[in-house]
Coordinates of C-alpha atoms in Angstrom, one line a residue:
R1 CA -16.5 -94.7 9.7
W2 CA -18.6 -95.9 12.6
P3 CA -16.4 -94.2 15.4
S4 CA -17.1 -90.6 14.0
L5 CA -20.8 -91.3 13.5
L6 CA -21.4 -93.0 16.9
K7 CA -22.5 -90.0 18.7
Y8 CA -25.4 -89.7 16.6
Y9 CA -27.1 -92.7 17.9
S10 CA -28.4 -93.8 21.1
H11 CA -27.9 -97.3 22.8
T12 CA -31.7 -97.5 23.2
D13 CA -32.7 -96.7 19.6
G14 CA -34.2 -99.3 17.4
V15 CA -32.4 -98.6 14.2
S16 CA -32.7 -100.1 10.7
W17 CA -29.0 -100.4 9.8
L18 CA -29.5 -101.3 6.3
E19 CA -31.7 -97.9 6.0
E20 CA -28.8 -96.0 7.8
Y21 CA -26.3 -97.5 5.4
K22 CA -28.5 -96.5 2.4
A23 CA -28.9 -93.0 3.8
R24 CA -25.2 -92.7 4.2
H25 CA -24.4 -94.1 0.8
N26 CA -26.8 -91.7 -1.0
A27 CA -25.4 -88.7 1.2
G28 CA -21.8 -89.7 0.0
L29 CA -22.8 -89.8 -3.6
E30 CA -24.8 -86.3 -3.3
A31 CA -21.8 -84.7 -1.5
Q32 CA -19.4 -86.0 -4.4
R33 CA -22.0 -84.4 -7.0
I34 CA -21.9 -81.3 -5.4
V35 CA -18.2 -80.7 -4.8
A36 CA -17.4 -82.0 -8.3
S37 CA -20.0 -79.3 -9.6
F38 CA -18.2 -76.5 -7.6
S39 CA -14.9 -76.2 -9.7
K40 CA -17.1 -75.8 -12.8
R41 CA -19.1 -73.2 -11.4
F42 CA -16.5 -71.0 -9.5
F43 CA -13.2 -71.4 -11.1
S44 CA -12.6 -67.7 -11.8
E45 CA -13.6 -66.4 -8.4
H46 CA -14.2 -66.7 -4.8
V47 CA -16.9 -69.0 -4.1
P48 CA -19.7 -66.7 -3.6
C49 CA -21.9 -67.0 -0.7
D50 CA -25.0 -67.8 -2.6
G51 CA -23.1 -70.6 -4.3
F52 CA -24.2 -72.6 -1.2
S53 CA -27.9 -72.4 -1.8
D54 CA -27.9 -76.2 -3.0
I55 CA -26.3 -77.2 0.2
E56 CA -29.1 -75.3 2.3
T57 CA -31.8 -77.7 0.7
L58 CA -30.0 -80.9 1.3
G59 CA -32.2 -84.0 1.0
C60 CA -30.0 -86.1 3.2
P61 CA -28.8 -86.0 6.9
S62 CA -26.3 -83.2 7.3
H63 CA -23.9 -85.2 9.5
F64 CA -23.7 -87.9 6.6
F65 CA -22.9 -85.0 4.2
E66 CA -20.4 -83.9 6.5
D67 CA -18.8 -87.2 7.0
E68 CA -18.3 -87.6 3.2
L69 CA -16.7 -84.2 3.0
M70 CA -14.4 -85.4 5.6
C71 CA -13.5 -88.5 3.9
I72 CA -12.8 -86.4 0.8
L73 CA -10.4 -84.1 3.0
N74 CA -8.6 -87.0 4.5
M75 CA -7.8 -88.8 1.1
E76 CA -4.1 -89.8 1.0
G77 CA -1.4 -87.6 -0.4
R78 CA -2.0 -84.9 -3.1
K79 CA -4.9 -86.7 -4.7
G80 CA -8.0 -84.9 -5.5
L81 CA -6.6 -81.3 -4.5
T82 CA -9.5 -79.5 -6.4
W83 CA -12.1 -81.6 -4.6
K84 CA -10.3 -81.0 -1.4
Y85 CA -10.3 -77.3 -2.0
Y86 CA -14.0 -77.0 -2.5
A87 CA -14.9 -79.7 0.1
K88 CA -13.1 -77.6 2.8
K89 CA -15.1 -74.6 1.7
I90 CA -18.4 -76.3 1.9
L91 CA -17.4 -77.8 5.3
Y92 CA -16.8 -74.4 6.6
F93 CA -19.9 -73.1 5.5
L94 CA -22.1 -76.0 6.9
R95 CA -20.5 -76.0 10.3
Q96 CA -20.7 -72.2 10.7
Q97 CA -24.4 -72.3 9.8
N98 CA -24.9 -75.0 12.5
I99 CA -23.0 -73.1 15.0
L100 CA -24.7 -69.7 14.4
K101 CA -28.1 -71.8 14.9
N102 CA -26.7 -72.9 18.4
L103 CA -25.7 -69.3 19.1
K104 CA -29.0 -68.1 18.6
E105 CA -30.6 -70.8 20.7
Y106 CA -27.9 -69.9 23.7
L107 CA -29.0 -66.3 23.3
Q108 CA -32.7 -67.3 23.8
R109 CA -32.1 -69.0 27.1
P110 CA -32.7 -67.4 30.4
T111 CA -29.6 -65.5 31.7
D112 CA -28.9 -68.1 34.4
R113 CA -28.7 -70.9 32.0
Q114 CA -26.0 -69.2 29.6
S115 CA -22.6 -70.4 30.7
F116 CA -19.7 -68.0 29.9
L117 CA -17.5 -71.1 29.0
E118 CA -20.2 -72.4 26.4
G119 CA -20.3 -68.9 24.9
A120 CA -16.6 -68.4 24.6
V121 CA -16.6 -72.1 22.9
L122 CA -19.5 -70.9 20.3
I123 CA -17.3 -68.1 19.4
D124 CA -14.0 -70.4 19.1
Q125 CA -16.0 -72.9 17.1
Y126 CA -17.4 -70.3 14.6
C127 CA -14.0 -68.8 13.9
N128 CA -12.3 -72.2 13.7
P129 CA -15.1 -74.4 12.0
L130 CA -12.7 -77.1 10.8
S131 CA -11.1 -77.5 14.0
D132 CA -12.2 -80.4 16.3
I133 CA -13.4 -78.1 19.4
C134 CA -16.4 -79.1 21.6
L135 CA -17.7 -77.9 24.8
K136 CA -17.5 -81.3 26.3
S137 CA -13.6 -81.6 25.9
V138 CA -13.1 -78.0 26.9
Q139 CA -15.2 -78.5 30.1
A140 CA -13.4 -81.7 30.8
Q141 CA -9.8 -79.6 30.7
V142 CA -11.5 -76.9 33.0
D143 CA -12.8 -79.9 35.3
D144 CA -9.2 -81.2 35.3
I145 CA -7.9 -77.9 36.5
T146 CA -10.6 -77.8 39.3
D147 CA -9.5 -81.0 40.6
K148 CA -5.9 -79.8 40.8
V149 CA -7.1 -76.7 42.7
R150 CA -9.4 -79.1 45.3
K151 CA -6.0 -81.1 45.8
V152 CA -4.0 -77.8 46.9
L153 CA -7.1 -76.9 49.0
R154 CA -7.1 -80.3 50.7
T155 CA -3.7 -79.8 51.9
K156 CA -4.4 -76.3 53.4
N157 CA -8.0 -77.0 54.7
P158 CA -9.0 -80.8 54.5
R159 CA -12.5 -79.7 55.9
H160 CA -13.1 -77.1 53.3
P161 CA -16.8 -77.2 51.9
S162 CA -16.1 -77.0 48.4
L163 CA -14.3 -80.3 48.6
A164 CA -17.5 -81.9 49.4
S165 CA -20.0 -80.2 47.0
K166 CA -20.2 -81.2 43.5
A167 CA -19.7 -78.7 40.6
G168 CA -20.3 -75.5 42.6
E169 CA -24.0 -76.3 43.5
V170 CA -23.5 -75.0 46.9
L171 CA -22.1 -71.2 47.0
I172 CA -19.7 -70.8 50.0
P173 CA -21.1 -67.8 52.1
E174 CA -18.0 -67.2 54.2
V175 CA -15.6 -64.6 52.7
E176 CA -12.4 -66.5 54.4
L177 CA -13.4 -69.8 52.9
Q178 CA -13.7 -68.1 49.5
R179 CA -10.4 -66.4 49.9
Q180 CA -8.7 -70.0 50.5
V181 CA -10.3 -71.1 47.0
L182 CA -9.0 -68.2 45.4
D183 CA -5.5 -68.4 46.8
A184 CA -5.5 -72.1 45.7
M185 CA -6.7 -71.2 42.2
N186 CA -3.8 -68.5 41.8
C187 CA -1.3 -71.2 43.0
V188 CA -2.6 -74.1 40.6
L189 CA -3.1 -71.6 37.5
Y190 CA -0.1 -69.2 37.7
E191 CA 2.5 -71.2 39.8
Q192 CA 2.0 -74.9 38.9
L193 CA 0.3 -74.6 35.3
K194 CA 2.1 -71.3 34.4
Y195 CA -0.8 -69.5 32.9
K196 CA 0.0 -65.8 32.0
G197 CA -1.2 -62.9 30.1
N198 CA 0.2 -62.7 26.6
E199 CA 2.0 -59.4 26.7
L200 CA 4.6 -60.0 24.0
D201 CA 1.9 -61.1 21.3
Y202 CA -1.4 -59.5 22.6
Y203 CA -3.0 -58.9 19.3
N204 CA -2.8 -62.4 18.4
S205 CA -6.4 -63.9 17.6
L206 CA -5.4 -67.2 19.3
N207 CA -5.5 -65.4 22.7
S208 CA -9.2 -65.1 22.0
Y209 CA -9.9 -68.6 21.3
I210 CA -10.8 -70.6 24.7
H211 CA -9.4 -74.1 23.4
Q212 CA -6.1 -72.3 22.4
V213 CA -5.8 -70.4 25.6
L214 CA -6.1 -74.0 27.3
I215 CA -3.5 -75.5 25.0
R216 CA -1.0 -72.4 25.1
R217 CA -1.8 -71.4 28.8
T218 CA -1.7 -67.8 27.6
G219 CA -4.7 -65.2 26.7
I220 CA -5.9 -61.9 27.2
P221 CA -7.8 -60.4 30.0
I222 CA -11.1 -61.6 28.9
S223 CA -10.4 -65.1 28.0
L224 CA -8.5 -65.7 31.1
S225 CA -11.3 -64.1 33.1
V226 CA -13.8 -66.6 31.5
L227 CA -11.4 -69.5 32.5
Y228 CA -10.8 -68.0 36.0
L229 CA -14.7 -67.3 36.6
T230 CA -15.6 -70.7 35.5
I231 CA -13.3 -72.6 37.8
A232 CA -14.3 -70.2 40.9
R233 CA -17.9 -71.0 40.2
Q234 CA -17.4 -74.8 40.2
L235 CA -15.8 -74.5 43.5
G236 CA -18.5 -72.3 45.2
V237 CA -17.2 -68.9 44.8
K238 CA -19.4 -66.5 42.8
L239 CA -17.3 -64.0 40.9
E240 CA -18.8 -61.7 38.3
P241 CA -17.8 -60.3 35.0
V242 CA -16.9 -56.5 35.0
N243 CA -16.7 -54.8 31.6
F244 CA -13.9 -52.4 32.6
P245 CA -12.4 -50.1 29.9
S246 CA -9.3 -51.5 28.1
H247 CA -8.8 -54.3 30.7
F248 CA -11.7 -57.0 31.6
L249 CA -11.8 -57.5 35.3
L250 CA -13.8 -60.0 37.8
R251 CA -15.4 -58.7 41.1
W252 CA -15.6 -60.7 44.3
C253 CA -18.2 -59.3 46.8
Q254 CA -16.9 -58.7 50.3
G255 CA -20.2 -57.2 51.6
K256 CA -23.9 -58.0 51.5
E257 CA -24.6 -60.0 48.3
G258 CA -26.1 -58.0 45.6
S259 CA -24.5 -54.9 47.0
T260 CA -24.5 -51.7 44.6
D261 CA -21.6 -50.1 46.4
I262 CA -18.5 -50.7 44.3
F263 CA -16.4 -50.3 47.4
D264 CA -17.9 -53.6 48.6
Y265 CA -16.1 -55.6 46.1
T266 CA -12.5 -56.7 45.4
Y267 CA -11.5 -56.8 41.7
I268 CA -9.5 -59.5 40.3
D269 CA -7.1 -59.2 37.2
A270 CA -6.8 -62.8 35.7
F271 CA -4.5 -61.3 33.3
G272 CA -2.2 -60.2 36.2
K273 CA -1.8 -63.7 37.9
G274 CA -5.3 -63.4 39.9
K275 CA -4.0 -59.9 41.6
Q276 CA -6.7 -58.6 43.9
L277 CA -7.3 -54.7 43.5
T278 CA -9.1 -52.1 45.0
V279 CA -11.2 -49.2 43.1
K280 CA -8.2 -47.1 43.2
E281 CA -5.7 -49.8 42.1
C282 CA -8.2 -50.5 39.0
E283 CA -7.7 -46.9 37.9
Y284 CA -3.9 -47.1 38.1
L285 CA -4.1 -50.0 36.0
I286 CA -5.4 -48.3 33.0
G287 CA -4.0 -45.0 33.9
H288 CA -7.2 -42.7 34.4
H289 CA -10.3 -42.2 36.5
V290 CA -13.7 -43.9 35.4
T291 CA -17.1 -43.5 36.6
E292 CA -18.9 -45.9 38.8
E293 CA -21.1 -47.6 35.9
F294 CA -17.7 -49.3 34.7
Y295 CA -17.6 -51.3 37.9
G296 CA -20.9 -52.9 37.1
V297 CA -21.6 -56.5 36.4
V298 CA -22.3 -57.5 32.8
T299 CA -24.4 -60.4 31.1
S300 CA -23.2 -63.1 29.2
K301 CA -24.1 -61.6 26.1
E302 CA -22.3 -58.5 26.8
V303 CA -19.2 -60.7 27.6
L304 CA -19.5 -62.3 24.0
Q305 CA -20.1 -58.9 22.7
R306 CA -16.8 -57.7 23.9
M307 CA -14.9 -61.1 23.1
V308 CA -16.3 -60.6 19.4
G309 CA -15.5 -56.8 19.5
N310 CA -11.8 -57.8 20.1
L311 CA -11.8 -60.2 17.1
L312 CA -13.5 -57.5 14.9
N313 CA -10.7 -55.0 15.7
L314 CA -8.2 -57.6 14.9
G315 CA -9.8 -58.2 11.6
K316 CA -9.6 -54.5 10.8
R317 CA -6.0 -54.2 11.9
E318 CA -4.7 -56.1 8.9
S319 CA -6.0 -56.4 5.2
T320 CA -4.9 -59.9 4.4
D321 CA -7.2 -62.8 3.2
Q322 CA -6.9 -64.4 6.6
S323 CA -7.9 -61.3 8.3
Y324 CA -10.7 -60.7 5.9
Q325 CA -11.9 -64.1 7.0
L326 CA -11.9 -63.1 10.6
L327 CA -13.6 -59.8 9.8
R328 CA -16.2 -61.7 8.2
D329 CA -16.6 -64.4 10.9
S330 CA -16.7 -61.8 13.7
L331 CA -19.2 -59.6 11.8
D332 CA -21.3 -62.6 11.4
L333 CA -21.3 -63.2 15.2
Y334 CA -21.9 -59.7 16.1
L335 CA -24.9 -59.5 13.8
A336 CA -26.3 -62.6 15.2
M337 CA -26.4 -61.0 18.6
Y338 CA -27.2 -57.3 17.4
P339 CA -29.2 -57.8 14.0
D340 CA -30.1 -54.2 14.0
N341 CA -26.7 -52.4 14.5
V342 CA -26.3 -50.2 11.6
Q343 CA -22.7 -49.4 12.1
H344 CA -21.7 -53.2 11.8
L345 CA -24.4 -53.7 9.0
M346 CA -22.8 -51.0 7.0
L347 CA -19.2 -52.4 7.7
Q348 CA -20.6 -55.9 6.3
A349 CA -22.1 -54.4 3.3
R350 CA -18.7 -52.4 2.5
L351 CA -16.7 -55.6 3.0
Y352 CA -18.8 -57.6 0.6
F353 CA -18.7 -54.9 -2.0
H354 CA -14.9 -54.5 -1.5
L355 CA -14.3 -58.3 -2.1
G356 CA -16.7 -58.4 -4.9
I357 CA -19.1 -61.1 -3.6
W358 CA -22.6 -61.8 -2.9
P359 CA -24.0 -58.4 -4.4
E360 CA -27.6 -59.5 -3.8
K361 CA -26.9 -60.0 -0.2
V362 CA -25.4 -56.3 -0.2
L363 CA -28.4 -55.0 -1.5
D364 CA -30.5 -56.9 1.1
I365 CA -28.3 -55.4 3.8
L366 CA -28.4 -51.7 2.5
Q367 CA -32.3 -52.1 2.1
H368 CA -32.2 -53.0 5.8
I369 CA -30.0 -50.1 6.9
Q370 CA -32.2 -47.7 4.9
A371 CA -35.3 -48.9 6.9
L372 CA -33.4 -48.7 10.2
D373 CA -31.7 -45.2 9.8
P374 CA -32.8 -43.1 6.7
S375 CA -30.0 -40.6 7.6
Q376 CA -27.8 -43.1 6.0
H377 CA -29.1 -42.5 2.5
G378 CA -26.0 -41.0 1.0
A379 CA -23.7 -43.8 1.7
V380 CA -26.5 -46.5 1.2
G381 CA -27.1 -44.8 -2.4
Y382 CA -23.6 -44.9 -3.3
L383 CA -23.1 -48.5 -2.6
V384 CA -26.5 -49.4 -4.1
Q385 CA -25.6 -47.8 -7.2
H386 CA -22.4 -49.4 -7.6
T387 CA -23.6 -52.7 -6.5
L388 CA -26.3 -52.9 -9.2
E389 CA -23.7 -51.8 -11.9
H390 CA -21.6 -55.0 -10.7
I391 CA -24.9 -57.0 -11.0
E392 CA -25.1 -55.7 -14.6
R393 CA -21.5 -56.4 -15.5
R394 CA -21.9 -59.9 -14.2
K395 CA -24.9 -60.6 -16.5
E396 CA -23.0 -59.7 -19.6
E397 CA -19.9 -61.7 -18.8
V398 CA -19.7 -64.3 -21.6
G399 CA -17.0 -66.5 -20.2
P400 CA -13.3 -65.8 -20.0
E401 CA -11.7 -63.9 -22.7
V402 CA -8.8 -65.9 -24.4
K403 CA -5.5 -63.7 -24.2
H404 CA -2.5 -64.3 -26.4
R405 CA 0.9 -63.2 -25.3
S406 CA 1.9 -62.7 -28.8
D407 CA -0.4 -59.7 -29.0
E408 CA 1.3 -56.2 -29.1
K409 CA -0.8 -55.0 -25.9
H410 CA 0.5 -57.8 -24.0
K411 CA 4.2 -57.6 -24.8
E412 CA 5.0 -56.5 -21.1
V413 CA 3.9 -59.8 -19.8
C414 CA 6.9 -61.8 -18.6
F415 CA 5.5 -65.0 -17.1
S416 CA 3.3 -67.5 -18.3
I417 CA 0.4 -69.6 -16.9
G418 CA 1.5 -72.6 -15.0
L419 CA 4.7 -71.1 -13.7
I420 CA 5.4 -71.8 -10.1
M421 CA 6.5 -68.5 -8.5
K422 CA 7.7 -67.0 -5.2
H423 CA 6.5 -63.8 -4.2
K424 CA 9.5 -61.3 -3.6
R425 CA 8.1 -59.4 -0.8
Y426 CA 5.7 -61.9 1.0
G427 CA 7.8 -65.1 0.4
Y428 CA 4.7 -67.4 -0.5
N429 CA 4.9 -69.9 -3.3
C430 CA 2.2 -70.0 -6.0
V431 CA 1.0 -71.0 -9.3
I432 CA 0.0 -68.5 -12.2
Y433 CA -3.5 -69.3 -13.5
G434 CA -4.3 -66.0 -15.1
W435 CA -3.0 -62.7 -16.1
D436 CA -4.0 -58.9 -17.2
P437 CA -1.8 -56.3 -19.0
A438 CA -2.5 -54.0 -16.3
C439 CA -4.4 -54.0 -13.0
M440 CA -8.0 -54.7 -13.5
M441 CA -9.5 -54.0 -10.1
G442 CA -11.5 -51.0 -9.1
H443 CA -10.2 -47.7 -7.6
E444 CA -11.0 -48.7 -4.1
W445 CA -9.3 -52.0 -4.2
I446 CA -6.2 -50.2 -5.7
R447 CA -6.1 -47.6 -2.9
N448 CA -6.7 -50.2 -0.1
M449 CA -3.8 -52.3 -1.3
N450 CA -1.6 -49.3 -1.8
V451 CA -0.8 -50.3 -5.4
H452 CA 0.6 -46.7 -6.1
S453 CA 3.5 -47.2 -4.0
L454 CA 4.7 -50.0 -6.4
P455 CA 7.4 -48.6 -8.8
H456 CA 5.1 -49.0 -11.8
G457 CA 1.7 -48.7 -9.8
P458 CA -1.4 -50.2 -11.7
H459 CA 0.2 -49.7 -14.9
Q460 CA 2.0 -53.1 -15.2
P461 CA 0.8 -56.8 -15.6
F462 CA -1.0 -58.4 -12.7
Y463 CA -1.3 -62.2 -12.2
N464 CA -3.9 -64.4 -10.8
V465 CA -2.2 -66.9 -8.6
L466 CA -3.2 -69.8 -6.6
V467 CA -1.2 -69.6 -3.2
E468 CA 0.2 -72.8 -1.5
D469 CA -2.1 -72.2 1.4
G470 CA -5.2 -72.5 -0.8
S471 CA -6.0 -68.7 -1.2
C472 CA -6.3 -66.7 -4.6
R473 CA -4.3 -63.5 -5.0
Y474 CA -3.8 -60.7 -7.3
A475 CA 0.0 -60.1 -7.5
A476 CA 1.9 -57.2 -9.5
Q477 CA 4.7 -58.3 -11.8

């Protein structure tokens, strides 16, 4: 276990290894106790967000706790599948809490210390908390591309100033020398490494994750722009992000530094192989005229807002379990940056309400919305009423009702618990762990899932199934 824990120690620390061993051992026992308790508490529903309250008050170092969860997940073969299922959920929650804390620290720094690359990595980490993504490895890959650009530059101009400077510490003042850097970058990125804009699968969330952009060498305008801008700055060329409508761009100053005249800039399309555009060509790109304000430079926070906004829109496009997770993650990120945004707070409340989870949190959000914007009274009142009903129903629940298929009212039920099934339309494999003689979900769920389009609509047996990917679904007979 030492290699994975090595990063938490310094060579100069005087560490009592016996005490460290005891702390790790106790953290392991605590992690096992919590994971074992989860299946007893939450066997019948999603793990509610408030189910993690005992993890937030851990009495042991969190990296030891995480290490034990990783050991559970890495158990060989098909051992301890229930433990693995809940260990994964707990690890997801723990890492996201940590990343959110790092994001808030990042946003509090002065603007000149907010690296665009680091912001993109934080978003990537939050949406993929179980992947091994770290700023250090992403930066190393970017440095590797930068070195390749220097090699090309050396063949064109052996005395170029960016070959001598370290990591963009010195900005190159001459426009012609800057042009040589950008030409070398275009040669390396688009000709040698074959980076390109993903036109065929534009609405794939992988295009927004910086570690995936580096692996797949494909992305959307904003993710490719962050990469392009980072490399340029490391080579001494100051490019700036432009929040252009429908197509994110970079701008490169050709006139006096800090000029407010939009015609003093050349605009760079990282999605279009680094093509350099005039103001008119930018408008041809999106097919309509825009005002001068859209050519202005934006802050790193505004760049992150646009990246998160893209993920939010992807989460809204599809209503599957995976995209609900994307919608939840991107809403968390958006509200970490803009905690008083009424529109997104309302969307978060509706989402939790729709999924039937964390009703107490829904009430907190609604109370916050009401304080921010009293004009939302109608929508807030409706959700408050139904959420309170949900809490009351939950108090009255006395455990699962025992159902017998021999009962007359259950005569339509064809399949039994424990059967492995394959879904006719969606093709997933699953196991049945419960059933209802008719659809027991609320009207909103039935409408959203388009149940009425089925041959027997909601008036047929519905089955609780555990899918092979670990998600739970409610499938019509």
